[in-house]
Amino acid sequence: MEGYLQRFYEKLKEKYGGSLVKVEEIRKIEPNAKEYLNKLARKGVIERVRWGWYWIPDEIKDPWEFFEKDKNFKIISCQTAATLWNLGFMNVGTFVVKVTDKSYGKALEEFFKKRGWRIWVEVVSKPTSYVKLNGLLVESLDETIIECVQRWAFMDAFAALYVNRDKINLELLLKKCYWRRIKGTNVRVKQAIEYGCHLINKLTGEIVFSVREPKIKDEYVKGEIEEAVERVVELV
């Protein structure tokens, strides 16, 4: 490999190893970035993911390790965030992330597709609340629970809630979700969470959560929550 390309690659590897990089971003440190990245991709040293995006190879065993090494802004959310909050109670099938850069989101989808990994990317104008957890930016516990309930991922939601029962502020959580509803229904997320908490108390024989039993008219939703909570209490 030509000396100038080798030096360019070594700089990339040192700073961006394991990460997706945008041509425009690399151009800030190297005016000839587009040409050099293209040449490295042709030599098989780096991988062209899609127009304007490349991957700087490094050892990654799975999506989790990729997320740790990738330097682009993304928030692990919904069911995937719940997996971290509930200490791996549920296995992750599809990874769910939020990004603010649409172009990066497309590159991320293509990168996962080529490796046979499944991902759901949601582009948002403003990030939801998040924290740093296990080296990753992860949606806050409250937001994770609320979104999982909204998306019918009841088992993920109540596992995260139950595992973290000693540190969650239930009153604040219920205030945050008062006006939000389960998708496709008129059932408020607040009602669903209260009903799940009521069931946890009933199944454990303890006052784990201080709530009253809410009235939910949708019998199908009630049945789904009951099934999820029973499973959670049984296995957690």
CSV table of C-alpha atoms in Angstrom, one decimal:
chain,number,residue,atom,x,y,z
A,1,MET,CA,0.0,0.0,0.0
A,2,GLU,CA,1.3,3.5,-0.8
A,3,GLY,CA,2.8,5.3,2.1
A,4,TYR,CA,0.3,8.2,2.2
A,5,LEU,CA,-2.6,5.7,2.2
A,6,GLN,CA,-1.0,3.6,4.9
A,7,ARG,CA,-0.5,6.7,7.1
A,8,PHE,CA,-4.1,7.8,6.5
A,9,TYR,CA,-5.4,4.3,7.3
A,10,GLU,CA,-3.4,4.1,10.5
A,11,LYS,CA,-4.9,7.4,11.7
A,12,LEU,CA,-8.4,6.1,10.8
A,13,LYS,CA,-7.8,2.9,12.6
A,14,GLU,CA,-6.5,4.6,15.8
A,15,LYS,CA,-9.4,7.0,16.1
A,16,TYR,CA,-12.3,5.2,14.4
A,17,GLY,CA,-11.5,1.5,14.6
A,18,GLY,CA,-14.9,-0.5,14.7
A,19,SER,CA,-16.9,2.6,13.8
A,20,LEU,CA,-18.9,3.8,10.8
A,21,VAL,CA,-17.5,7.0,9.4
A,22,LYS,CA,-19.0,9.7,7.2
A,23,VAL,CA,-16.9,11.0,4.3
A,24,GLU,CA,-17.8,14.6,5.2
A,25,GLU,CA,-16.6,14.1,8.8
A,26,ILE,CA,-13.3,12.6,7.7
A,27,ARG,CA,-12.8,15.4,5.2
A,28,LYS,CA,-12.4,17.7,8.2
A,29,ILE,CA,-9.1,16.0,9.0
A,30,GLU,CA,-8.1,15.1,5.4
A,31,PRO,CA,-9.2,17.1,2.4
A,32,ASN,CA,-8.7,14.1,0.1
A,33,ALA,CA,-10.9,11.9,2.3
A,34,LYS,CA,-13.3,10.9,-0.4
A,35,GLU,CA,-10.5,9.7,-2.7
A,36,TYR,CA,-8.5,8.0,0.0
A,37,LEU,CA,-11.5,6.2,1.5
A,38,ASN,CA,-12.5,4.9,-1.9
A,39,LYS,CA,-9.0,3.6,-2.6
A,40,LEU,CA,-8.9,1.8,0.8
A,41,ALA,CA,-12.3,0.2,0.1
A,42,ARG,CA,-11.1,-1.0,-3.3
A,43,LYS,CA,-8.1,-2.6,-1.6
A,44,GLY,CA,-10.4,-4.3,0.9
A,45,VAL,CA,-8.9,-2.6,3.8
A,46,ILE,CA,-12.1,-0.9,4.9
A,47,GLU,CA,-15.7,-1.5,3.9
A,48,ARG,CA,-18.0,0.7,1.9
A,49,VAL,CA,-21.4,0.5,3.6
A,50,ARG,CA,-23.4,2.9,1.4
A,51,TRP,CA,-22.9,6.2,-0.4
A,52,GLY,CA,-20.9,8.5,1.8
A,53,TRP,CA,-20.3,6.0,4.6
A,54,TYR,CA,-17.6,3.5,5.4
A,55,TRP,CA,-16.8,1.1,8.2
A,56,ILE,CA,-13.3,1.0,9.7
A,57,PRO,CA,-12.9,-2.7,10.5
A,58,ASP,CA,-12.0,-3.9,14.0
A,59,GLU,CA,-12.9,-7.1,15.9
A,60,ILE,CA,-16.6,-7.2,16.8
A,61,LYS,CA,-18.3,-10.4,18.0
A,62,ASP,CA,-21.9,-9.1,18.0
A,63,PRO,CA,-24.1,-6.0,17.7
A,64,TRP,CA,-23.4,-5.0,21.4
A,65,GLU,CA,-19.7,-4.8,20.7
A,66,PHE,CA,-20.3,-2.8,17.6
A,67,PHE,CA,-22.5,-0.3,19.5
A,68,GLU,CA,-19.7,0.1,22.1
A,69,LYS,CA,-17.1,0.9,19.4
A,70,ASP,CA,-19.2,2.9,17.0
A,71,LYS,CA,-18.6,6.6,17.7
A,72,ASN,CA,-21.8,8.0,16.1
A,73,PHE,CA,-24.6,9.3,18.3
A,74,LYS,CA,-27.3,6.8,18.9
A,75,ILE,CA,-29.6,5.9,21.8
A,76,ILE,CA,-30.4,2.3,22.7
A,77,SER,CA,-34.2,2.3,23.2
A,78,CYS,CA,-37.4,0.5,23.8
A,79,GLN,CA,-37.1,-3.4,24.0
A,80,THR,CA,-33.3,-3.2,23.6
A,81,ALA,CA,-32.9,-0.7,26.4
A,82,ALA,CA,-35.2,-2.9,28.5
A,83,THR,CA,-32.8,-5.8,28.1
A,84,LEU,CA,-30.1,-3.7,29.8
A,85,TRP,CA,-32.4,-2.4,32.5
A,86,ASN,CA,-34.0,-5.8,33.3
A,87,LEU,CA,-30.6,-7.5,33.5
A,88,GLY,CA,-31.1,-9.7,30.4
A,89,PHE,CA,-34.5,-11.1,31.4
A,90,MET,CA,-35.5,-11.0,27.7
A,91,ASN,CA,-33.4,-12.0,24.7
A,92,VAL,CA,-32.9,-9.4,22.1
A,93,GLY,CA,-34.1,-10.3,18.6
A,94,THR,CA,-34.2,-6.9,16.9
A,95,PHE,CA,-32.1,-4.1,18.1
A,96,VAL,CA,-34.0,-0.8,18.5
A,97,VAL,CA,-32.1,2.5,18.4
A,98,LYS,CA,-32.8,6.2,18.0
A,99,VAL,CA,-30.6,8.5,15.9
A,100,THR,CA,-30.7,12.2,15.0
A,101,ASP,CA,-28.8,11.8,11.7
A,102,LYS,CA,-31.0,10.2,9.0
A,103,SER,CA,-28.0,9.5,6.8
A,104,TYR,CA,-26.3,7.6,9.7
A,105,GLY,CA,-29.6,5.7,10.3
A,106,LYS,CA,-29.6,4.4,6.7
A,107,ALA,CA,-25.9,3.4,7.0
A,108,LEU,CA,-26.6,1.6,10.3
A,109,GLU,CA,-29.5,-0.3,8.7
A,110,GLU,CA,-27.3,-1.4,5.8
A,111,PHE,CA,-24.4,-2.4,8.0
A,112,PHE,CA,-26.7,-4.6,10.1
A,113,LYS,CA,-28.4,-6.1,7.0
A,114,LYS,CA,-25.1,-7.2,5.5
A,115,ARG,CA,-24.3,-9.1,8.8
A,116,GLY,CA,-27.7,-10.7,9.1
A,117,TRP,CA,-28.5,-8.7,12.2
A,118,ARG,CA,-31.9,-7.1,12.7
A,119,ILE,CA,-32.3,-3.5,13.6
A,120,TRP,CA,-35.1,-0.9,13.9
A,121,VAL,CA,-33.8,2.6,13.5
A,122,GLU,CA,-36.0,5.6,14.5
A,123,VAL,CA,-34.9,9.0,13.3
A,124,VAL,CA,-35.8,11.7,15.9
A,125,SER,CA,-35.3,15.5,15.8
A,126,LYS,CA,-34.7,15.6,19.5
A,127,PRO,CA,-33.3,12.8,21.7
A,128,THR,CA,-35.4,11.3,24.5
A,129,SER,CA,-33.9,11.3,28.0
A,130,TYR,CA,-31.0,8.9,28.2
A,131,VAL,CA,-28.2,7.8,30.5
A,132,LYS,CA,-24.8,6.1,30.1
A,133,LEU,CA,-25.1,2.4,30.9
A,134,ASN,CA,-22.4,-0.2,30.3
A,135,GLY,CA,-20.6,2.1,28.0
A,136,LEU,CA,-23.7,2.8,25.9
A,137,LEU,CA,-26.2,5.7,25.7
A,138,VAL,CA,-29.4,4.1,26.8
A,139,GLU,CA,-32.9,5.5,27.1
A,140,SER,CA,-33.8,6.3,30.7
A,141,LEU,CA,-35.6,3.7,32.7
A,142,ASP,CA,-38.8,5.7,32.8
A,143,GLU,CA,-38.9,6.3,29.1
A,144,THR,CA,-38.0,2.7,28.4
A,145,ILE,CA,-40.9,1.4,30.4
A,146,ILE,CA,-43.3,3.9,28.9
A,147,GLU,CA,-42.3,3.2,25.3
A,148,CYS,CA,-42.4,-0.6,25.8
A,149,VAL,CA,-46.0,-0.3,27.1
A,150,GLN,CA,-46.9,2.0,24.2
A,151,ARG,CA,-45.6,-0.6,21.7
A,152,TRP,CA,-47.3,-3.6,23.4
A,153,ALA,CA,-43.9,-4.9,24.7
A,154,PHE,CA,-45.5,-5.5,28.1
A,155,MET,CA,-43.2,-8.3,29.3
A,156,ASP,CA,-40.1,-6.1,28.7
A,157,ALA,CA,-41.8,-3.1,30.4
A,158,PHE,CA,-42.8,-5.0,33.6
A,159,ALA,CA,-39.6,-6.9,33.8
A,160,ALA,CA,-37.7,-3.6,33.8
A,161,LEU,CA,-40.2,-2.1,36.3
A,162,TYR,CA,-40.1,-5.2,38.6
A,163,VAL,CA,-36.3,-5.6,38.6
A,164,ASN,CA,-35.8,-1.9,39.4
A,165,ARG,CA,-38.7,-1.7,41.9
A,166,ASP,CA,-36.4,-0.4,44.7
A,167,LYS,CA,-35.1,2.6,42.8
A,168,ILE,CA,-37.9,3.7,40.5
A,169,ASN,CA,-40.1,6.7,41.4
A,170,LEU,CA,-43.5,5.3,40.4
A,171,GLU,CA,-45.4,8.5,41.1
A,172,LEU,CA,-43.1,10.4,38.7
A,173,LEU,CA,-43.3,7.7,36.1
A,174,LEU,CA,-47.1,7.8,36.1
A,175,LYS,CA,-47.1,11.5,35.7
A,176,LYS,CA,-44.8,11.3,32.7
A,177,CYS,CA,-47.1,8.9,30.8
A,178,TYR,CA,-50.5,10.3,31.8
A,179,TRP,CA,-51.5,11.4,28.3
A,180,ARG,CA,-49.7,8.7,26.3
A,181,ARG,CA,-51.7,5.7,25.0
A,182,ILE,CA,-51.0,2.2,23.9
A,183,LYS,CA,-50.8,2.2,20.1
A,184,GLY,CA,-54.1,1.4,18.4
A,185,THR,CA,-56.1,1.7,21.6
A,186,ASN,CA,-57.7,4.2,23.9
A,187,VAL,CA,-55.9,2.7,27.0
A,188,ARG,CA,-53.6,5.1,28.7
A,189,VAL,CA,-50.1,3.9,29.5
A,190,LYS,CA,-50.6,5.1,33.0
A,191,GLN,CA,-53.6,2.8,33.4
A,192,ALA,CA,-51.7,-0.1,32.0
A,193,ILE,CA,-48.7,0.4,34.3
A,194,GLU,CA,-51.0,0.8,37.3
A,195,TYR,CA,-52.9,-2.4,36.4
A,196,GLY,CA,-49.6,-4.3,36.0
A,197,CYS,CA,-48.4,-3.0,39.4
A,198,HIS,CA,-51.7,-4.1,40.9
A,199,LEU,CA,-51.2,-7.6,39.5
A,200,ILE,CA,-47.7,-7.8,40.8
A,201,ASN,CA,-48.9,-7.0,44.3
A,202,LYS,CA,-51.7,-9.6,43.9
A,203,LEU,CA,-49.3,-12.3,42.6
A,204,THR,CA,-46.6,-11.7,45.1
A,205,GLY,CA,-48.9,-11.2,48.1
A,206,GLU,CA,-46.9,-8.1,48.9
A,207,ILE,CA,-47.4,-4.3,48.5
A,208,VAL,CA,-44.6,-3.9,46.0
A,209,PHE,CA,-46.2,-0.9,44.4
A,210,SER,CA,-48.6,1.5,46.1
A,211,VAL,CA,-51.4,1.7,43.5
A,212,ARG,CA,-55.1,1.2,43.1
A,213,GLU,CA,-56.6,-1.1,40.6
A,214,PRO,CA,-57.5,1.0,37.6
A,215,LYS,CA,-60.5,0.4,35.4
A,216,ILE,CA,-59.5,-0.9,31.9
A,217,LYS,CA,-62.4,-1.6,29.6
A,218,ASP,CA,-60.3,-3.2,26.8
A,219,GLU,CA,-60.4,-6.9,27.8
A,220,TYR,CA,-57.8,-7.8,25.2
A,221,VAL,CA,-55.2,-5.3,26.6
A,222,LYS,CA,-56.0,-6.6,30.1
A,223,GLY,CA,-55.4,-10.2,29.1
A,224,GLU,CA,-52.1,-9.3,27.5
A,225,ILE,CA,-50.9,-7.4,30.5
A,226,GLU,CA,-51.9,-10.3,32.8
A,227,GLU,CA,-50.1,-12.8,30.8
A,228,ALA,CA,-46.9,-10.7,30.7
A,229,VAL,CA,-46.9,-9.9,34.4
A,230,GLU,CA,-47.5,-13.5,35.4
A,231,ARG,CA,-44.5,-14.5,33.3
A,232,VAL,CA,-42.4,-11.8,34.8
A,233,VAL,CA,-43.2,-12.6,38.4
A,234,GLU,CA,-42.6,-16.3,37.7
A,235,LEU,CA,-39.2,-15.8,36.2
A,236,VAL,CA,-37.6,-12.7,37.6
